[in-house]
mmCIF file of C-alpha atoms in Angstrom:
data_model
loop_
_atom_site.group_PDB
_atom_site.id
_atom_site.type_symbol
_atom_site.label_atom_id
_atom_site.label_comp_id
_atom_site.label_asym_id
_atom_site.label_seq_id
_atom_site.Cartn_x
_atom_site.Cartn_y
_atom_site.Cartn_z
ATOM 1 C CA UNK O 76 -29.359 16.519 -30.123
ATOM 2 C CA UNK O 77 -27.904 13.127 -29.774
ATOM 3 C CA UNK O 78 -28.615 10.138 -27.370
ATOM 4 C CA UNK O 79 -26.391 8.637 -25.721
ATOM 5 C CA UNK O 80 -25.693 5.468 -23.427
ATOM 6 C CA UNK O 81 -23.317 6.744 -20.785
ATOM 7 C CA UNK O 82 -21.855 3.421 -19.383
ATOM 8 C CA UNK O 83 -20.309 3.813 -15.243
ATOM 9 C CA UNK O 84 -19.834 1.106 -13.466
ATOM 10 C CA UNK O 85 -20.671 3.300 -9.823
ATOM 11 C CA UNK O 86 -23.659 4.881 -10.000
ATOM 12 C CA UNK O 87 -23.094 8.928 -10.112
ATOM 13 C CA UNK O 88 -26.113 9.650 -7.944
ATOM 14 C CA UNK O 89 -25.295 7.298 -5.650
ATOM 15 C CA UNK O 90 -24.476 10.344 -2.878
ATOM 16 C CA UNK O 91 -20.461 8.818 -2.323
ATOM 17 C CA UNK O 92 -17.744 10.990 -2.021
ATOM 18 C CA UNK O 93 -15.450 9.451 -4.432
ATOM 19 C CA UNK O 94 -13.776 11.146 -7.209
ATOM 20 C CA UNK O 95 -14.895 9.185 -9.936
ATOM 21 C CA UNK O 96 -18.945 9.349 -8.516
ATOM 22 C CA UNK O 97 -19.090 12.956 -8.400
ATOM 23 C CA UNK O 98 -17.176 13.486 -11.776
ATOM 24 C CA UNK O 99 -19.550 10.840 -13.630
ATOM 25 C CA UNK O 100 -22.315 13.069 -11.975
ATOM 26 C CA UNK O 101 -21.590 16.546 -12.939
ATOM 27 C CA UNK O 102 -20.625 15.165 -16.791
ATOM 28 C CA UNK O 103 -23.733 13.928 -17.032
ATOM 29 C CA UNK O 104 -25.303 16.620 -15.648
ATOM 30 C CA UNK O 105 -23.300 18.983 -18.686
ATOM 31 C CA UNK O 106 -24.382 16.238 -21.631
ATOM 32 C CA UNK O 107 -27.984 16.422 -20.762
ATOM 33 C CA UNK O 108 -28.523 19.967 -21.277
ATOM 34 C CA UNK O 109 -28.398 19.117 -25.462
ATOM 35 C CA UNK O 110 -28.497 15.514 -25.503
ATOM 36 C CA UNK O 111 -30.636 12.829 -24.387
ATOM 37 C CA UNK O 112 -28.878 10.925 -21.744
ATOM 38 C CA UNK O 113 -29.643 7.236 -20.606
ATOM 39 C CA UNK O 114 -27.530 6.006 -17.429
ATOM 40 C CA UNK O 115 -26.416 2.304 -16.900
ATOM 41 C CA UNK O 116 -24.345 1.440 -14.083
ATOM 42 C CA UNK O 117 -23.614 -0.595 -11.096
ATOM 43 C CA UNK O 118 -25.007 -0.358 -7.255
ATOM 44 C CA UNK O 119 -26.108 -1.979 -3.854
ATOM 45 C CA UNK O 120 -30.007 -2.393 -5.043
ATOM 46 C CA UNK O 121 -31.292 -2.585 -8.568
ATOM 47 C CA UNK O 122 -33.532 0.257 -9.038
ATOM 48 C CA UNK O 123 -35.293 1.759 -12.121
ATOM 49 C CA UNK O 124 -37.328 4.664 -10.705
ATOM 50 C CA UNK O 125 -35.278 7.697 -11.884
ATOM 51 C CA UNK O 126 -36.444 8.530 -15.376
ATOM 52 C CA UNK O 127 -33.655 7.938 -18.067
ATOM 53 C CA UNK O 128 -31.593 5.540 -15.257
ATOM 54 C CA UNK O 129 -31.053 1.571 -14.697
ATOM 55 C CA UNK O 130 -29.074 0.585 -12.149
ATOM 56 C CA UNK O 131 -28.591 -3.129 -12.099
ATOM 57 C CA UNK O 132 -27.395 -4.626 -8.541
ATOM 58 C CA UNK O 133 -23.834 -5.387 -8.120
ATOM 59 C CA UNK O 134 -22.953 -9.181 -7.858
ATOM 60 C CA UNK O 135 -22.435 -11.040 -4.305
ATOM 61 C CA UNK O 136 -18.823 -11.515 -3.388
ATOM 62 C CA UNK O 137 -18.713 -15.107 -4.508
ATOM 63 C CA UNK O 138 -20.235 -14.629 -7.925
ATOM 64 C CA UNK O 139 -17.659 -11.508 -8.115
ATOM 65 C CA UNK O 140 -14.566 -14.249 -7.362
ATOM 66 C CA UNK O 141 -16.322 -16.333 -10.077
ATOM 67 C CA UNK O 142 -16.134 -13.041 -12.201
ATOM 68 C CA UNK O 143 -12.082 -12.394 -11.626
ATOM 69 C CA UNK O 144 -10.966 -15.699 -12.428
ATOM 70 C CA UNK O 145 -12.645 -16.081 -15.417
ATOM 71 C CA UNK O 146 -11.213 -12.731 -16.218
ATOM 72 C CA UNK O 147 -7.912 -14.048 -15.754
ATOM 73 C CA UNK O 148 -8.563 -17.110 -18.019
ATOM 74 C CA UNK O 149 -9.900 -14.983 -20.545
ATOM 75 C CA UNK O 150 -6.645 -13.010 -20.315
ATOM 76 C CA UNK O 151 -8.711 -9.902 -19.370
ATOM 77 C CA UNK O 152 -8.263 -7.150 -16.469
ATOM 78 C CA UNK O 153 -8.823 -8.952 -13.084
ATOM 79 C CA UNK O 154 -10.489 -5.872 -11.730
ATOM 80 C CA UNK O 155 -13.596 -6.115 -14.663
ATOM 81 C CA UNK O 156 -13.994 -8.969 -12.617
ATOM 82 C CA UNK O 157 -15.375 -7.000 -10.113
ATOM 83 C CA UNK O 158 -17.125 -4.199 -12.112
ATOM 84 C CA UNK O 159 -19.271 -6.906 -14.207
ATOM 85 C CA UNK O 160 -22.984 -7.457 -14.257
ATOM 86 C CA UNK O 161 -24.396 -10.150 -16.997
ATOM 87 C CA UNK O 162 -27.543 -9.043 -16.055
ATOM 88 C CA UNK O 163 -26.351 -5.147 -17.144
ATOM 89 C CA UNK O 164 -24.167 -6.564 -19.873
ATOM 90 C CA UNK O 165 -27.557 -8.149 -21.334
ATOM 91 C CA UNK O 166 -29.321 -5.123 -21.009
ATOM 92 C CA UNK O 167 -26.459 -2.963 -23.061
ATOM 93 C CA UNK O 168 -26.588 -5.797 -26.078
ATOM 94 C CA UNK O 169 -30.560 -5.425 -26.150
ATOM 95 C CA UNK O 170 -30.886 -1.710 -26.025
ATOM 96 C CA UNK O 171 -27.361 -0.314 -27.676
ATOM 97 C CA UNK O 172 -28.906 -0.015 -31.118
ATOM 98 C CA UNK O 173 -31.479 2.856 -29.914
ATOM 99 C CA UNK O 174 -28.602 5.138 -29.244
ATOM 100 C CA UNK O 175 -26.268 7.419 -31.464
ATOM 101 C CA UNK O 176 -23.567 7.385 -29.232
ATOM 102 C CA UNK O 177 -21.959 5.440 -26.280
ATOM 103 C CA UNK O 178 -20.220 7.125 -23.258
ATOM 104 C CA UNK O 179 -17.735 4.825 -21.307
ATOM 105 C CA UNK O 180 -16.592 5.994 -18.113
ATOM 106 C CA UNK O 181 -13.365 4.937 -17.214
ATOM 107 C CA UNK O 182 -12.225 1.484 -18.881
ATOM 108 C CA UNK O 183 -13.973 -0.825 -17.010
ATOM 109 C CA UNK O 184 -17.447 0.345 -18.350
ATOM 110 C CA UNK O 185 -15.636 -0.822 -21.998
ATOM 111 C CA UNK O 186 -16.596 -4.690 -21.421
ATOM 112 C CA UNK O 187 -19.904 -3.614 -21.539
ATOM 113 C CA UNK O 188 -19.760 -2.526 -24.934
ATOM 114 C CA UNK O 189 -21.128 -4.753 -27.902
ATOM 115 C CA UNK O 190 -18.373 -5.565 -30.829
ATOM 116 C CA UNK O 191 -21.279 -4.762 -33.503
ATOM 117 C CA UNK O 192 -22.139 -1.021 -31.889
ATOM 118 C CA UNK O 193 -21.908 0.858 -35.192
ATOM 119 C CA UNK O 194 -22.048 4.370 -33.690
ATOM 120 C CA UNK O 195 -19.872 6.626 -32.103
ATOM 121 C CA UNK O 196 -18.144 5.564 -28.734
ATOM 122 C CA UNK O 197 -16.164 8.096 -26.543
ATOM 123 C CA UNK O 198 -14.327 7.111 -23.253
ATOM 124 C CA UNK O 199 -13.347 9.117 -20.567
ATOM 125 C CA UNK O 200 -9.683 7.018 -19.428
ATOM 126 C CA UNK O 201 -8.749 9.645 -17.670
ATOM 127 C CA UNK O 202 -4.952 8.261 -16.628
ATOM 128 C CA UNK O 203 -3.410 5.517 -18.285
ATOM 129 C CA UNK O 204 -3.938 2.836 -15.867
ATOM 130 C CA UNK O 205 -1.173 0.198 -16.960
ATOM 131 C CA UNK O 206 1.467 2.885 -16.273
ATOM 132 C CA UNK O 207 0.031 3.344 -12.722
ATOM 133 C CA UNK O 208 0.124 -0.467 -12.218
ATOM 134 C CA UNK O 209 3.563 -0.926 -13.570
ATOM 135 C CA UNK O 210 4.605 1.536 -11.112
ATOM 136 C CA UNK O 211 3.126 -0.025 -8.222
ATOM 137 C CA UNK O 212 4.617 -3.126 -9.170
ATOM 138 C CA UNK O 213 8.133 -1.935 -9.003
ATOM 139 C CA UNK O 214 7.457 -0.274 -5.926
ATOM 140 C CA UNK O 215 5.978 -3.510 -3.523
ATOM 141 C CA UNK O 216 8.518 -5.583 -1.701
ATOM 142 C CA UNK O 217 9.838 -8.775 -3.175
ATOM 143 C CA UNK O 218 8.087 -10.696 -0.809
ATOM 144 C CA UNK O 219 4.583 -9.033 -1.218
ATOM 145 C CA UNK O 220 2.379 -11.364 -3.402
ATOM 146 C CA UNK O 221 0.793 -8.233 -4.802
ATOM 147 C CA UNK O 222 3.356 -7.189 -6.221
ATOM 148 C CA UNK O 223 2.941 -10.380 -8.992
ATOM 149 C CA UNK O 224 -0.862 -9.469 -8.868
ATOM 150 C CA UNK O 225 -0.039 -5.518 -10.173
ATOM 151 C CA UNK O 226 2.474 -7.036 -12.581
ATOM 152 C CA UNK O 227 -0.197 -9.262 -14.272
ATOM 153 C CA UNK O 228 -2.977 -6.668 -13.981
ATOM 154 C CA UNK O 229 -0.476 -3.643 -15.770
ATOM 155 C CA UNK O 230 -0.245 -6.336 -18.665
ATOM 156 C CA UNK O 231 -3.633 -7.015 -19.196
ATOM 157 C CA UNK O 232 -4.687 -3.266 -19.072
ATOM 158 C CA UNK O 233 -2.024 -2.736 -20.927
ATOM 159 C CA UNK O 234 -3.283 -4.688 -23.494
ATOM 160 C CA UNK O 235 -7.163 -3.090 -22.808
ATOM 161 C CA UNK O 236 -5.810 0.085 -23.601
ATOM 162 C CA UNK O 237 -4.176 -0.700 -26.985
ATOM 163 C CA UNK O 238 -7.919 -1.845 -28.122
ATOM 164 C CA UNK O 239 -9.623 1.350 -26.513
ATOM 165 C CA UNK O 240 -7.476 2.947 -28.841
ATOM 166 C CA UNK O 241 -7.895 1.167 -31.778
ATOM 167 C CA UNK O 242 -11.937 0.791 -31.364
ATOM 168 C CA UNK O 243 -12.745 4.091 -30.091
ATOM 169 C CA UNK O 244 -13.656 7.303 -31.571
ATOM 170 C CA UNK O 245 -12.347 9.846 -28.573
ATOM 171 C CA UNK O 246 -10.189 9.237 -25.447
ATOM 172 C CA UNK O 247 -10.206 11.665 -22.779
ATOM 173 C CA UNK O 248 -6.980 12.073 -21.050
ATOM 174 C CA UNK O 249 -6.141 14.438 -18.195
ATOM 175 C CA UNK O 250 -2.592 14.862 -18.197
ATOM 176 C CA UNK O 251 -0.673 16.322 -21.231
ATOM 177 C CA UNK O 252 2.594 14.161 -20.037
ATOM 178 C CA UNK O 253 0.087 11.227 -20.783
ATOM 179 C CA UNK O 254 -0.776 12.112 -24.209
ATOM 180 C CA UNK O 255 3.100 11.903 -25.038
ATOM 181 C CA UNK O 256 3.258 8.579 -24.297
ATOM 182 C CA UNK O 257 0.179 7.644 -26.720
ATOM 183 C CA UNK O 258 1.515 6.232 -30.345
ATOM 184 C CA UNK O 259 1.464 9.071 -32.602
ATOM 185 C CA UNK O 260 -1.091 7.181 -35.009
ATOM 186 C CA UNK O 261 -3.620 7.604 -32.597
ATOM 187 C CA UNK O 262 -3.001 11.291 -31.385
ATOM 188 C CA UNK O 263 -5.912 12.294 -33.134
ATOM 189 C CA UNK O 264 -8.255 10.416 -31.196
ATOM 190 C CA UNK O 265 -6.752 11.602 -28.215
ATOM 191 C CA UNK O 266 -8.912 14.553 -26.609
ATOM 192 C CA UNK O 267 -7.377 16.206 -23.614
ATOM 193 C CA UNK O 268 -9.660 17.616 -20.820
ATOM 194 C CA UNK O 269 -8.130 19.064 -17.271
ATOM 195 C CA UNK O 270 -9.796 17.770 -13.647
ATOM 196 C CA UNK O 271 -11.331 20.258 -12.620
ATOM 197 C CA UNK O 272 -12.740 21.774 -9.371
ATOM 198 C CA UNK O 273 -16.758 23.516 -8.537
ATOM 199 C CA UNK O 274 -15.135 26.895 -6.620
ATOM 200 C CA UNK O 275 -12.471 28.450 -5.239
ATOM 201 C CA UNK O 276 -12.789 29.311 -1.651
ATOM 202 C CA UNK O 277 -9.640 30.633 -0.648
ATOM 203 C CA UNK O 278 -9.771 30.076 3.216
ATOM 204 C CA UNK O 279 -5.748 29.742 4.059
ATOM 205 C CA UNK O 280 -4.897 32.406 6.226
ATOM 206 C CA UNK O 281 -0.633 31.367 7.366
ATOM 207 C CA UNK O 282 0.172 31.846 11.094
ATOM 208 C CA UNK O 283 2.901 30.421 13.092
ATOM 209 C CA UNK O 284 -0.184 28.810 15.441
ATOM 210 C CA UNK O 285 -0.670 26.760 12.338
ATOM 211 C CA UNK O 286 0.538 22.651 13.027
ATOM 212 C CA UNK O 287 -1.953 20.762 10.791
ATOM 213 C CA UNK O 288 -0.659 18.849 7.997
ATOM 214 C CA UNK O 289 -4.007 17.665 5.719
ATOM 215 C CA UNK O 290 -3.787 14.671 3.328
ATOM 216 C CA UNK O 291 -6.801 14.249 1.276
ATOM 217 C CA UNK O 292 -7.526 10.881 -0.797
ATOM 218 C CA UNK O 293 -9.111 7.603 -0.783
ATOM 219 C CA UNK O 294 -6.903 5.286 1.898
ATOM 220 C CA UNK O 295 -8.400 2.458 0.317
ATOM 221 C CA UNK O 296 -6.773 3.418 -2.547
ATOM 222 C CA UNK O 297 -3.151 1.362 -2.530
ATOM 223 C CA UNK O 298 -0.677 4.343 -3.559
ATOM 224 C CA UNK O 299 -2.110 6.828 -0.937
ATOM 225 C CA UNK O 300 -2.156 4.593 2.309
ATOM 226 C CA UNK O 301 1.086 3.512 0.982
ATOM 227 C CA UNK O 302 2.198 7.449 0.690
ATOM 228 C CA UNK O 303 0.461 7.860 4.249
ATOM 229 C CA UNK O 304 2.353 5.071 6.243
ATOM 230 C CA UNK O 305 5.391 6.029 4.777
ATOM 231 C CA UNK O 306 5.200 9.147 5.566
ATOM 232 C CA UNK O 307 4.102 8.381 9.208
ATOM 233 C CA UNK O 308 6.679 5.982 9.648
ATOM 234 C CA UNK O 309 9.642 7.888 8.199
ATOM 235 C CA UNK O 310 8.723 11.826 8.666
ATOM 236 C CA UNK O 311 6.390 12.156 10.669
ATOM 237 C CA UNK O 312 8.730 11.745 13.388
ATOM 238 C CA UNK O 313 11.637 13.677 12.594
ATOM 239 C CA UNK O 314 9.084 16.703 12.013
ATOM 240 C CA UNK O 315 7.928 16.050 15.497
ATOM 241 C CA UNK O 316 11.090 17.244 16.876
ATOM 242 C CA UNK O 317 11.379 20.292 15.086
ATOM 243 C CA UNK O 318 7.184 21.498 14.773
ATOM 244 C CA UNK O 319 5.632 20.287 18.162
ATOM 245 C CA UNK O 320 2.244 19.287 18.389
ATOM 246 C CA UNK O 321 2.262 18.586 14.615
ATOM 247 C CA UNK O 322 -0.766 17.213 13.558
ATOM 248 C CA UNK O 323 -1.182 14.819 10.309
ATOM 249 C CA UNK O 324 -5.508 15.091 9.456
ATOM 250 C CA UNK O 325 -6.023 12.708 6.936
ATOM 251 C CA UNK O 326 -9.392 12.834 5.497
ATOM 252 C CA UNK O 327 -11.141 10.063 2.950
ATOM 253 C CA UNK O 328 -12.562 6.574 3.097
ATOM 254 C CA UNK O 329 -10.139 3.897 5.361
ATOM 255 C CA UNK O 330 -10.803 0.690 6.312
ATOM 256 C CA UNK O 331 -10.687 0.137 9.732
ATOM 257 C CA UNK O 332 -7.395 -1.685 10.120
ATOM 258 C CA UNK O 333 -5.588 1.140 8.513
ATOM 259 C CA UNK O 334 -7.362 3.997 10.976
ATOM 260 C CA UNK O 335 -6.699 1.779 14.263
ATOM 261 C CA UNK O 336 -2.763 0.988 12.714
ATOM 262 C CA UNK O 337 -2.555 5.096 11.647
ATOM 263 C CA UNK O 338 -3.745 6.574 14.759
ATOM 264 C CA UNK O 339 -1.752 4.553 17.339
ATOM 265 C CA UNK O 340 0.537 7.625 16.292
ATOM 266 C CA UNK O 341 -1.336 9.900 18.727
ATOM 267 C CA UNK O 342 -0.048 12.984 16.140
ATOM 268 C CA UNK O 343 -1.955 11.246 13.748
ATOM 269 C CA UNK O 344 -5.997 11.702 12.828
ATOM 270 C CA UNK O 345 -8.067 9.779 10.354
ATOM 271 C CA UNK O 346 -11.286 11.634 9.798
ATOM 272 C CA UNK O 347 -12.979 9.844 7.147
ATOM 273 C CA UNK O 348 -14.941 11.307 4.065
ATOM 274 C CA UNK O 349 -15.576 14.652 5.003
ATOM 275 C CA UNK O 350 -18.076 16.703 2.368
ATOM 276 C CA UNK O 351 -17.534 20.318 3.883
ATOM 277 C CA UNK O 352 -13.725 20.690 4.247
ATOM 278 C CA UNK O 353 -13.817 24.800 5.345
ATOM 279 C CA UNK O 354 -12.972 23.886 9.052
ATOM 280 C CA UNK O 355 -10.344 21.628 8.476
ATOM 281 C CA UNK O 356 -8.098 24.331 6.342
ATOM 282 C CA UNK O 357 -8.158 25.967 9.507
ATOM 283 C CA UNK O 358 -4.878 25.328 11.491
ATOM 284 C CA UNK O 359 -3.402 23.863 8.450
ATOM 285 C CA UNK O 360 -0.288 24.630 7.168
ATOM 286 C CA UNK O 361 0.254 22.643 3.892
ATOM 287 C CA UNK O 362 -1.743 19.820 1.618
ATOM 288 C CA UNK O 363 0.099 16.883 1.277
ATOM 289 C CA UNK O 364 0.787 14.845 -1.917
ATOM 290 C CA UNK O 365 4.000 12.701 -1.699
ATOM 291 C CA UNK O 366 2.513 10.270 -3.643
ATOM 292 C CA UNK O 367 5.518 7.954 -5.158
ATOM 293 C CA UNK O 368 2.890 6.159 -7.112
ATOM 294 C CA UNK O 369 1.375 8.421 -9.941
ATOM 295 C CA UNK O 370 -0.102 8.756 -12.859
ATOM 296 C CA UNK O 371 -1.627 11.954 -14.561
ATOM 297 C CA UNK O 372 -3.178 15.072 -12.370
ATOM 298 C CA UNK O 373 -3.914 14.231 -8.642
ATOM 299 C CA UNK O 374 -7.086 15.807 -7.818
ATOM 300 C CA UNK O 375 -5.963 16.302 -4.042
ATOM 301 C CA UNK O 376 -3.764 19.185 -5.220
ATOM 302 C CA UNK O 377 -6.260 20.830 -7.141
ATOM 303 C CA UNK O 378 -8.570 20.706 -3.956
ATOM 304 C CA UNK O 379 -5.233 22.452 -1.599
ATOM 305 C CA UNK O 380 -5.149 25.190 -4.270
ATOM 306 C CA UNK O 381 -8.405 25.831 -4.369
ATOM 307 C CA UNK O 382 -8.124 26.799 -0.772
ATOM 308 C CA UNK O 383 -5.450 28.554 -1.243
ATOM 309 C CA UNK O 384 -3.618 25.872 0.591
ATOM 310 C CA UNK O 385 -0.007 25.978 -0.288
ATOM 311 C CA UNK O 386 1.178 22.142 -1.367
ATOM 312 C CA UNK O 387 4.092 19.950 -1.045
ATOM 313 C CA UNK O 388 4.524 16.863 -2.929
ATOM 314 C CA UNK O 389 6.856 14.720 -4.098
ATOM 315 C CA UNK O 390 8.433 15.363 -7.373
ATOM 316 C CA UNK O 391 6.533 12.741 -9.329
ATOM 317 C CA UNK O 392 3.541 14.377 -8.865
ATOM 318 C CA UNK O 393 4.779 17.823 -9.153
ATOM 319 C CA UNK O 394 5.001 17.447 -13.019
ATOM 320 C CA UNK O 395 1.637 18.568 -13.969
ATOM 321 C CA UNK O 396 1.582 21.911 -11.820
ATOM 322 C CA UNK O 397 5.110 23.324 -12.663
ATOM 323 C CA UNK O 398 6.296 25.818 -9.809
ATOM 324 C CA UNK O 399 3.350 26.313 -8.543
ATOM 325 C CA UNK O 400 3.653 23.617 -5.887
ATOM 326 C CA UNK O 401 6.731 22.859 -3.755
ATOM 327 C CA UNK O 402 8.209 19.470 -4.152
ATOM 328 C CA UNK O 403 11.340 17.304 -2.583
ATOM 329 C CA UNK O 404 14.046 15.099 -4.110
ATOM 330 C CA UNK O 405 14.757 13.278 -0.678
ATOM 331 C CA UNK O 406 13.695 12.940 2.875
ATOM 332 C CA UNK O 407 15.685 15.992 4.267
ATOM 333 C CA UNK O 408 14.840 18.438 1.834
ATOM 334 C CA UNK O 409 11.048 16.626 2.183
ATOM 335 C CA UNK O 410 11.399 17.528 6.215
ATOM 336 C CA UNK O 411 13.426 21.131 5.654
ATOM 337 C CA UNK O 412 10.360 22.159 3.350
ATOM 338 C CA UNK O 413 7.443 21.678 5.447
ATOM 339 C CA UNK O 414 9.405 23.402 7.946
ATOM 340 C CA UNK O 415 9.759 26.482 5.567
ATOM 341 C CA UNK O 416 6.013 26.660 4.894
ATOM 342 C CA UNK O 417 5.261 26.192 8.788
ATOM 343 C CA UNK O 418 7.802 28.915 9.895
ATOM 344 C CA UNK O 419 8.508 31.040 6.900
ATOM 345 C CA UNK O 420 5.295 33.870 6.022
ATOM 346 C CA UNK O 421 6.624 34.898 3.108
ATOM 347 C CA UNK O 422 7.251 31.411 0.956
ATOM 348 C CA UNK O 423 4.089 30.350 2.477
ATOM 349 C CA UNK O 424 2.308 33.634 1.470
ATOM 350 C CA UNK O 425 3.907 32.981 -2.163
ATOM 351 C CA UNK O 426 2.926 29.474 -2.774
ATOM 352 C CA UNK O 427 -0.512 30.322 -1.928
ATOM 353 C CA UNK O 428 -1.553 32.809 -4.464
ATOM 354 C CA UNK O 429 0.528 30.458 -6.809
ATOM 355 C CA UNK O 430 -1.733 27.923 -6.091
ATOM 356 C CA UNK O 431 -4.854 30.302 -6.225
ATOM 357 C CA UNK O 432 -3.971 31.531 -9.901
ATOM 358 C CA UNK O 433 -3.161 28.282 -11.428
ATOM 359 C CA UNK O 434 -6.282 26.605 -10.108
ATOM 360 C CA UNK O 435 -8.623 29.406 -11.769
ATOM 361 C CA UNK O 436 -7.944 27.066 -14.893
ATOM 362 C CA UNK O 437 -9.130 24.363 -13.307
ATOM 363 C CA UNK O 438 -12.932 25.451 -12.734
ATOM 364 C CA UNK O 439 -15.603 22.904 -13.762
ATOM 365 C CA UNK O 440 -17.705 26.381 -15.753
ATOM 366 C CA UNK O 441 -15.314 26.002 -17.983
ATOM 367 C CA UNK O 442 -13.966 22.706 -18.177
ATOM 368 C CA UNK O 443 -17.436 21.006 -18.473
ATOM 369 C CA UNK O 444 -17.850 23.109 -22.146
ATOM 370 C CA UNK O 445 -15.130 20.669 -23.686
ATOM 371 C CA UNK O 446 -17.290 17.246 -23.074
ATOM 372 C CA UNK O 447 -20.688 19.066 -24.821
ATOM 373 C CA UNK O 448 -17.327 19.533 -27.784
ATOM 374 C CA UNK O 449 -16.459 16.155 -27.817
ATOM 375 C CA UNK O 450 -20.182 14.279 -27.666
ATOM 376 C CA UNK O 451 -20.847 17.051 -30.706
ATOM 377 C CA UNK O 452 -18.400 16.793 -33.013
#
């Protein structure tokens, strides 16, 4: 039995539906059934009355400016910046040497970690970041002054990531395409461990009736409101035409700008986090992913398939899940297939017990037994 410091920078029992909460949750839920498992992370209020959890209050938006720009003069990732405590960071130096093992969740949590930690320290990087940022930086307009900020902030993570691997003992990556791209000197480090999904509910059922298009994800998230407007702007349209009464549902946090910009489209419906998502597969059609931004496994698609949803995404993001999801090279052929899978009952039919059997590999049971591997080895 080891103990271990797991290190998030949102707390995982929080209650948010985010991706990265509820992930950090049920890992630490796995580790704590052989190891002893203290929590530090980040929140709204500081609170120490959980057993075996500090949660130190996140800093006021002026003292988090303060925090960015001396990341940038430090030549470090702007958006630690945002993610930093010194009140946590004190806590970690103090307490580290009681523990066997530190567990960093995502690479943000790694500025928390002291240089003179002689034990074992795992992260969990999921996607590599710098690649992601790269990306978004060749896809912003000339004119957009993020697009300088993305540049700067894929260099600096860039540069994160070459120390994560140097100074850590196991990486967790989700996407085997990622792993390719690590330097083979550090392949051994490298451990790689799907997303995964709870259950598979299977609650598609195709008819022609059928005009929702669902997009699940975080709008607050730059590559999917960016994958959302552009789709709204430049398909959504043209589909009208040929499906009437389409209906886009888009369903995850937005700020408020976005929703009221979004829904002036009156075939468009922002719905916000949504924890039960049974009723909304009903009168759906397809999941959407067209995602030109993209790194590693998107987690969306893995939620479609576990519905038996069939998906269509854009070929990017198609890598990872072969032929079992449908995926376009342009606009037309994007248009021509969502037609098929509104119209056509037998492709639809097909693509959704594709989905169904590919996802089975995806289920958390069996996923979760890899972390208790990696915190015991």
């Amino acid at each position: 039995m080891k103990k271990i410091l797991f290190i998030s920078t949102r707390n995982p029992y929080s209650g948010r539906y985010s991706g990265d909460v509820i992930g950090s949750k049920k890992i630490l839920n796995t580790l704590k059934k052989k190891n002893i498992i203290d929590l530090v992370s980040l929140d709204k209020k500081e609170n120490f009355t959980k057993k075996n959890v500090f949660i130190f209050k996140s800093p006021f938006l002026l003292t988090k400016i303060f925090y960015v720009l001396r990341s940038l003069v430090t030549l470090k990732p702007l958006h630690f910046g945002l993610f930093y405590s010194n009140k946590m960071k004190r806590f970690v130096k103090k307490n580290v040497s009681n523990y066997d093992q530190i567990f960093c969740y995502h690479i943000r949590s790694t500025q928390y970690v002291p240089k003179n930690f002689k034990g074992k320290k795992i992260i969990e990087m999921g996607d590599l970041y710098s690649s992601n940022y790269r990306q978004t930086y060749h896809y912003l307009n000339f004119f957009n002054p993020l697009k300088y900020i993305y540049l700067l902030e894929s260099l600096l993570v860039k540069k994160i990531e070459k120390s994560i691997f140097s100074n850590f003992d196991k990486i967790i990556l989700f996407s085997k395409s990622e792993i390719k791209k690590i330097n083979k000197q550090f392949i051994k480090k490298i451990v790689h461990i799907d997303v995964s999904i709870d259950e598979i509910k299977n609650k598609y059922l195709f008819s022609k009736k059928n005009k929702k298009i669902l997009f699940i994800g975080n709008l607050k998230y730059l590559p999917n409101i960016l994958a959302v407007k552009n789709f709204v702007k430049k398909i959504l349209p043209k589909l009208q035409r040929e499906i009437p009464h389409i209906k886009l549902q888009i369903i995850g946090d937005i700020n408020l700008i976005d929703k009221i910009l979004l829904t002036t489209n009156k075939n468009v419906e922002c719905l916000g986090k949504q924890k039960n998502l049974d009723r909304f597969i009903k009168g759906a059609f397809c999941g959407l992913a067209n995602l030109e931004i993209a790194t590693g496994i998107q987690g969306k698609i893995l939620t479609y398939m576990s519905y038996g949803l069939p998906v269509i995404c854009s070929k990017k993001v198609a890598t990872n899940f072969n032929k079992n999801v449908m995926y376009y090279k342009n606009y037309h052929e994007f248009i021509n297939k969502i037609s098929i899978l509104n119209k056509n009952h037998k492709v639809s039919r097909q693509m959704s017990k594709k989905s169904l059997i590919f996802v089975n590999n995806f289920k958390w049971k069996k996923i979760s037994q890899n972390y208790l591997k990696v915190v015991g080895s």
